[in-house]
mmCIF file of C-alpha atoms in Angstrom:
data_model
loop_
_atom_site.group_PDB
_atom_site.id
_atom_site.type_symbol
_atom_site.label_atom_id
_atom_site.label_comp_id
_atom_site.label_asym_id
_atom_site.label_seq_id
_atom_site.Cartn_x
_atom_site.Cartn_y
_atom_site.Cartn_z
ATOM 1 C CA GLY U 11 91.508 84.408 92.844
ATOM 2 C CA ALA U 12 93.109 87.133 95.104
ATOM 3 C CA VAL U 13 91.852 90.865 95.041
ATOM 4 C CA VAL U 14 93.494 93.859 95.988
ATOM 5 C CA SER U 15 91.033 96.956 96.086
ATOM 6 C CA GLN U 16 92.094 100.539 95.893
ATOM 7 C CA HIS U 17 90.148 103.424 96.790
ATOM 8 C CA PRO U 18 89.326 105.910 95.417
ATOM 9 C CA SER U 19 90.116 105.314 91.786
ATOM 10 C CA ARG U 20 90.194 108.951 91.035
ATOM 11 C CA VAL U 21 90.555 111.890 93.080
ATOM 12 C CA ILE U 22 91.019 116.035 92.258
ATOM 13 C CA CYS U 23 91.878 118.084 94.964
ATOM 14 C CA LYS U 24 92.722 121.728 95.549
ATOM 15 C CA SER U 25 96.762 122.373 96.042
ATOM 16 C CA GLY U 26 97.622 122.288 99.982
ATOM 17 C CA THR U 27 94.829 120.008 100.961
ATOM 18 C CA SER U 28 95.709 116.264 102.076
ATOM 19 C CA VAL U 29 94.466 113.058 100.160
ATOM 20 C CA LYS U 30 94.187 109.614 101.382
ATOM 21 C CA ILE U 31 94.354 106.532 99.368
ATOM 22 C CA GLU U 32 93.194 103.130 100.593
ATOM 23 C CA CYS U 33 94.773 99.970 99.806
ATOM 24 C CA ARG U 34 92.824 96.711 100.994
ATOM 25 C CA SER U 35 93.296 92.978 100.384
ATOM 26 C CA LEU U 36 90.163 91.386 100.194
ATOM 27 C CA ASP U 37 90.477 87.966 100.780
ATOM 28 C CA PHE U 38 94.046 87.354 102.070
ATOM 29 C CA GLN U 39 96.038 88.832 104.834
ATOM 30 C CA ALA U 40 98.984 91.000 103.740
ATOM 31 C CA THR U 41 101.679 91.565 106.282
ATOM 32 C CA THR U 42 103.480 93.506 103.787
ATOM 33 C CA MET U 43 102.296 96.055 100.949
ATOM 34 C CA PHE U 44 104.109 98.083 98.581
ATOM 35 C CA TRP U 45 103.243 101.901 97.242
ATOM 36 C CA TYR U 46 104.202 102.756 93.669
ATOM 37 C CA ARG U 47 104.162 105.973 91.877
ATOM 38 C CA GLN U 48 103.809 106.163 88.038
ATOM 39 C CA PHE U 49 104.192 108.841 85.598
ATOM 40 C CA PRO U 50 102.728 109.023 82.198
ATOM 41 C CA LYS U 51 103.966 106.380 80.014
ATOM 42 C CA LYS U 52 106.742 105.521 82.771
ATOM 43 C CA SER U 53 107.195 102.481 84.798
ATOM 44 C CA LEU U 54 106.411 101.970 88.293
ATOM 45 C CA MET U 55 108.586 103.473 90.774
ATOM 46 C CA LEU U 56 108.358 101.833 94.516
ATOM 47 C CA MET U 57 107.911 104.469 96.903
ATOM 48 C CA ALA U 58 107.648 102.492 100.294
ATOM 49 C CA THR U 59 107.199 99.406 101.766
ATOM 50 C CA SER U 60 104.273 99.099 104.287
ATOM 51 C CA ASN U 61 104.584 96.866 107.100
ATOM 52 C CA GLU U 62 101.515 96.128 109.476
ATOM 53 C CA GLY U 63 101.995 97.232 112.979
ATOM 54 C CA SER U 64 105.225 99.163 112.120
ATOM 55 C CA LYS U 65 106.927 102.093 110.456
ATOM 56 C CA ALA U 66 107.161 102.085 106.750
ATOM 57 C CA THR U 67 110.516 101.757 104.719
ATOM 58 C CA TYR U 68 110.739 104.728 102.342
ATOM 59 C CA GLU U 69 112.875 104.541 98.926
ATOM 60 C CA GLN U 70 115.499 106.937 98.621
ATOM 61 C CA GLY U 71 114.328 110.472 97.790
ATOM 62 C CA VAL U 72 110.893 109.983 99.063
ATOM 63 C CA GLU U 73 109.610 112.205 101.676
ATOM 64 C CA LYS U 74 108.158 110.381 104.425
ATOM 65 C CA ASP U 75 106.614 113.358 105.852
ATOM 66 C CA LYS U 76 105.017 114.348 102.482
ATOM 67 C CA PHE U 77 103.794 110.607 101.858
ATOM 68 C CA LEU U 78 102.271 109.238 105.164
ATOM 69 C CA ILE U 79 102.025 105.452 105.157
ATOM 70 C CA ASN U 80 99.977 103.600 107.768
ATOM 71 C CA HIS U 81 99.565 99.720 107.864
ATOM 72 C CA ALA U 82 97.040 99.372 110.759
ATOM 73 C CA SER U 83 95.978 96.148 109.887
ATOM 74 C CA LEU U 84 96.332 92.856 107.942
ATOM 75 C CA THR U 85 93.977 93.788 105.290
ATOM 76 C CA LEU U 86 94.532 97.799 105.024
ATOM 77 C CA SER U 87 97.158 100.064 104.090
ATOM 78 C CA THR U 88 96.678 103.678 103.470
ATOM 79 C CA LEU U 89 98.713 106.359 101.585
ATOM 80 C CA THR U 90 98.215 109.915 102.607
ATOM 81 C CA VAL U 91 99.477 112.925 100.448
ATOM 82 C CA THR U 92 99.865 115.789 102.808
ATOM 83 C CA SER U 93 99.807 119.332 101.626
ATOM 84 C CA ALA U 94 99.590 117.929 97.965
ATOM 85 C CA HIS U 95 100.980 120.197 95.083
ATOM 86 C CA PRO U 96 100.319 119.830 91.210
ATOM 87 C CA GLU U 97 103.868 118.014 90.881
ATOM 88 C CA ASP U 98 102.308 115.294 93.020
ATOM 89 C CA SER U 99 99.733 114.690 90.387
ATOM 90 C CA SER U 100 100.133 111.019 89.578
ATOM 91 C CA PHE U 101 98.932 107.653 89.217
ATOM 92 C CA TYR U 102 99.608 105.607 92.697
ATOM 93 C CA ILE U 103 99.426 101.792 92.671
ATOM 94 C CA CYS U 104 99.556 99.434 95.762
ATOM 95 C CA SER U 105 100.320 95.734 95.800
ATOM 96 C CA ALA U 106 100.145 93.131 98.642
ATOM 97 C CA ILE U 107 101.985 89.984 98.881
ATOM 98 C CA ARG U 108 99.754 86.655 99.539
ATOM 99 C CA ASP U 109 102.435 84.458 99.307
ATOM 100 C CA ARG U 110 106.153 84.929 100.779
ATOM 101 C CA GLY U 111 106.854 81.538 99.664
ATOM 102 C CA THR U 112 106.415 82.133 95.985
ATOM 103 C CA GLY U 113 106.588 86.077 96.231
ATOM 104 C CA GLU U 114 103.294 86.060 94.693
ATOM 105 C CA LEU U 115 101.529 89.540 95.087
ATOM 106 C CA PHE U 116 98.729 91.253 93.657
ATOM 107 C CA PHE U 117 98.161 94.879 92.361
ATOM 108 C CA GLY U 118 95.350 97.335 93.243
ATOM 109 C CA GLU U 119 93.856 99.152 90.192
ATOM 110 C CA GLY U 120 95.427 102.333 91.153
ATOM 111 C CA SER U 121 94.473 105.848 92.307
ATOM 112 C CA ARG U 122 94.850 108.679 89.611
ATOM 113 C CA LEU U 123 95.538 111.898 91.901
ATOM 114 C CA THR U 124 95.048 115.379 90.210
ATOM 115 C CA VAL U 125 95.951 118.319 92.187
ATOM 116 C CA LEU U 126 94.737 121.567 91.088
ATOM 117 C CA LYS C 7 121.534 98.488 92.481
ATOM 118 C CA GLN C 8 119.209 96.260 90.575
ATOM 119 C CA GLU C 9 118.305 97.878 87.006
ATOM 120 C CA VAL C 10 115.709 96.278 84.716
ATOM 121 C CA THR C 11 115.715 97.241 81.180
ATOM 122 C CA GLN C 12 113.180 96.111 78.467
ATOM 123 C CA ILE C 13 113.717 95.962 74.810
ATOM 124 C CA PRO C 14 111.894 96.958 72.474
ATOM 125 C CA ALA C 15 110.134 100.037 74.310
ATOM 126 C CA ALA C 16 107.320 100.015 71.680
ATOM 127 C CA LEU C 17 106.496 97.258 69.300
ATOM 128 C CA SER C 18 103.460 97.056 66.656
ATOM 129 C CA VAL C 19 102.686 94.106 64.722
ATOM 130 C CA PRO C 20 99.731 92.724 62.629
ATOM 131 C CA GLU C 21 97.323 90.423 64.411
ATOM 132 C CA GLY C 22 98.614 86.518 64.341
ATOM 133 C CA GLU C 23 102.225 87.228 64.597
ATOM 134 C CA ASN C 24 104.254 85.495 67.050
ATOM 135 C CA LEU C 25 106.278 88.026 68.913
ATOM 136 C CA VAL C 26 109.118 88.143 71.764
ATOM 137 C CA LEU C 27 109.520 90.689 74.544
ATOM 138 C CA ASN C 28 113.035 90.858 76.409
ATOM 139 C CA CYS C 29 114.085 91.679 79.805
ATOM 140 C CA SER C 30 117.344 92.107 81.374
ATOM 141 C CA PHE C 31 118.500 92.562 84.860
ATOM 142 C CA THR C 32 121.800 93.542 86.286
ATOM 143 C CA ASP C 33 122.084 91.563 89.481
ATOM 144 C CA SER C 34 121.182 87.857 89.415
ATOM 145 C CA ALA C 35 120.419 87.658 92.883
ATOM 146 C CA ILE C 36 116.612 87.431 92.472
ATOM 147 C CA TYR C 37 114.028 85.455 94.533
ATOM 148 C CA ASN C 38 111.630 85.482 91.121
ATOM 149 C CA LEU C 39 110.676 87.337 88.047
ATOM 150 C CA GLN C 40 107.345 88.315 87.201
ATOM 151 C CA TRP C 41 105.792 89.319 83.940
ATOM 152 C CA PHE C 42 102.679 91.657 84.127
ATOM 153 C CA ARG C 43 100.211 93.478 81.689
ATOM 154 C CA GLN C 44 99.058 97.004 82.260
ATOM 155 C CA ASP C 45 95.859 98.494 80.219
ATOM 156 C CA PRO C 46 96.099 102.201 80.061
ATOM 157 C CA GLY C 47 95.070 104.288 83.232
ATOM 158 C CA LYS C 48 94.540 100.598 84.970
ATOM 159 C CA GLY C 49 96.527 98.783 87.303
ATOM 160 C CA LEU C 50 98.564 95.509 87.025
ATOM 161 C CA THR C 51 97.535 92.201 85.914
ATOM 162 C CA SER C 52 100.090 88.987 86.651
ATOM 163 C CA LEU C 53 100.778 87.146 83.877
ATOM 164 C CA LEU C 54 103.603 84.705 84.725
ATOM 165 C CA LEU C 55 105.820 84.028 87.654
ATOM 166 C CA ILE C 56 109.142 82.344 87.502
ATOM 167 C CA GLN C 57 110.808 81.345 90.444
ATOM 168 C CA SER C 58 114.643 81.718 90.469
ATOM 169 C CA SER C 59 115.315 78.005 90.206
ATOM 170 C CA GLN C 60 112.928 77.776 87.373
ATOM 171 C CA ARG C 61 113.805 78.029 83.463
ATOM 172 C CA GLU C 62 110.222 78.892 81.968
ATOM 173 C CA GLN C 63 106.460 79.270 82.622
ATOM 174 C CA THR C 64 103.379 78.838 80.283
ATOM 175 C CA SER C 65 99.859 80.006 80.570
ATOM 176 C CA GLY C 66 98.024 79.607 77.329
ATOM 177 C CA ARG C 67 99.676 81.656 74.413
ATOM 178 C CA LEU C 68 102.368 82.869 76.430
ATOM 179 C CA ASN C 69 105.702 81.399 77.507
ATOM 180 C CA ALA C 70 108.303 83.206 79.710
ATOM 181 C CA SER C 71 111.922 82.036 80.036
ATOM 182 C CA LEU C 72 114.453 82.879 82.706
ATOM 183 C CA ASP C 73 118.132 82.704 82.336
ATOM 184 C CA LYS C 74 119.384 83.874 85.793
ATOM 185 C CA SER C 75 123.168 83.649 85.190
ATOM 186 C CA SER C 76 123.002 86.121 82.143
ATOM 187 C CA GLY C 77 120.205 88.328 83.534
ATOM 188 C CA ARG C 78 117.735 87.626 80.959
ATOM 189 C CA SER C 79 113.989 86.705 80.675
ATOM 190 C CA THR C 80 111.936 86.660 77.320
ATOM 191 C CA LEU C 81 108.003 86.550 77.042
ATOM 192 C CA TYR C 82 106.780 84.725 74.057
ATOM 193 C CA ILE C 83 103.340 85.794 72.689
ATOM 194 C CA ALA C 84 102.042 83.218 70.070
ATOM 195 C CA ALA C 85 99.346 84.102 67.640
ATOM 196 C CA SER C 86 98.913 87.889 68.747
ATOM 197 C CA GLN C 87 95.556 89.296 68.953
ATOM 198 C CA PRO C 88 94.311 92.974 69.022
ATOM 199 C CA GLY C 89 93.400 92.213 72.600
ATOM 200 C CA ASP C 90 96.802 91.788 73.752
ATOM 201 C CA SER C 91 97.611 95.429 73.165
ATOM 202 C CA ALA C 92 99.016 96.590 76.279
ATOM 203 C CA THR C 93 102.103 97.740 78.109
ATOM 204 C CA TYR C 94 103.934 94.806 79.216
ATOM 205 C CA LEU C 95 106.148 95.084 82.544
ATOM 206 C CA CYS C 96 108.776 92.642 83.755
ATOM 207 C CA ALA C 97 109.782 92.819 87.256
ATOM 208 C CA VAL C 98 112.320 90.890 89.551
ATOM 209 C CA GLN C 99 111.593 90.304 92.946
ATOM 210 C CA MET C 100 114.734 90.571 95.264
ATOM 211 C CA ASN C 101 116.093 88.133 97.658
ATOM 212 C CA THR C 102 116.745 90.543 100.605
ATOM 213 C CA GLY C 103 114.532 92.888 102.592
ATOM 214 C CA PHE C 104 110.898 92.881 101.969
ATOM 215 C CA GLN C 105 110.826 91.059 98.581
ATOM 216 C CA LYS C 106 110.167 94.097 96.768
ATOM 217 C CA LEU C 107 109.785 94.221 93.077
ATOM 218 C CA VAL C 108 112.237 96.375 90.827
ATOM 219 C CA PHE C 109 109.926 97.170 87.541
ATOM 220 C CA GLY C 110 111.608 97.204 84.056
ATOM 221 C CA THR C 111 110.808 99.965 81.603
ATOM 222 C CA GLY C 112 108.044 98.376 79.890
ATOM 223 C CA THR C 113 107.141 97.446 76.219
ATOM 224 C CA ARG C 114 104.216 98.887 75.029
ATOM 225 C CA LEU C 115 102.595 96.316 72.408
ATOM 226 C CA LEU C 116 99.960 97.401 69.789
ATOM 227 C CA VAL C 117 98.418 94.523 67.987
ATOM 228 C CA SER C 118 96.273 95.828 64.839
ATOM 229 C CA PRO C 119 93.810 93.833 63.228
#
């Protein structure tokens, strides 16, 4: 079956540094990927829609300069948390649409970011 | 703005029980509705996908129904097992834009042996 891979699965960084999270579709091409953020015991909140070869579309209230998204190829999207602060600590999950006809999409395993 | 609500927020049942999880959404202009399972600290596993033109989908012990006009979906789990313990999320995929998913609030299920 289709697989979406996220890396790293866990990352700890110091306040003020930047962290990059990768999302790869392993056996299909994904023109559209999504980035979500999840707080403990809460549901997923869509942060942005990542489109290959164009600028990402951010949801209201999400700082585009804080959360940089790059979708440089049909199999890779990256999320960079710039100048991270403790309040950025969260679980970040990506997903990719495999079939636009059915809307079928798959999720990565998530990346837990802890900012000290 | 689409809002998706799940009831109950948490459910604890003994092994073997049949159970129903509920999902409601405010905007019926959806492309499809999907049910996911999430284990603690993990990503999401797709369980069932119901297209807007469909009424239900079945996979093993799981059955999901969709009533688009009333904005409701139910996930039925038959003969629950301890391995079913997880958080269950429903999500509606919008008809517009990039087909983004709007997630419900989730139901935390615990099935005890």
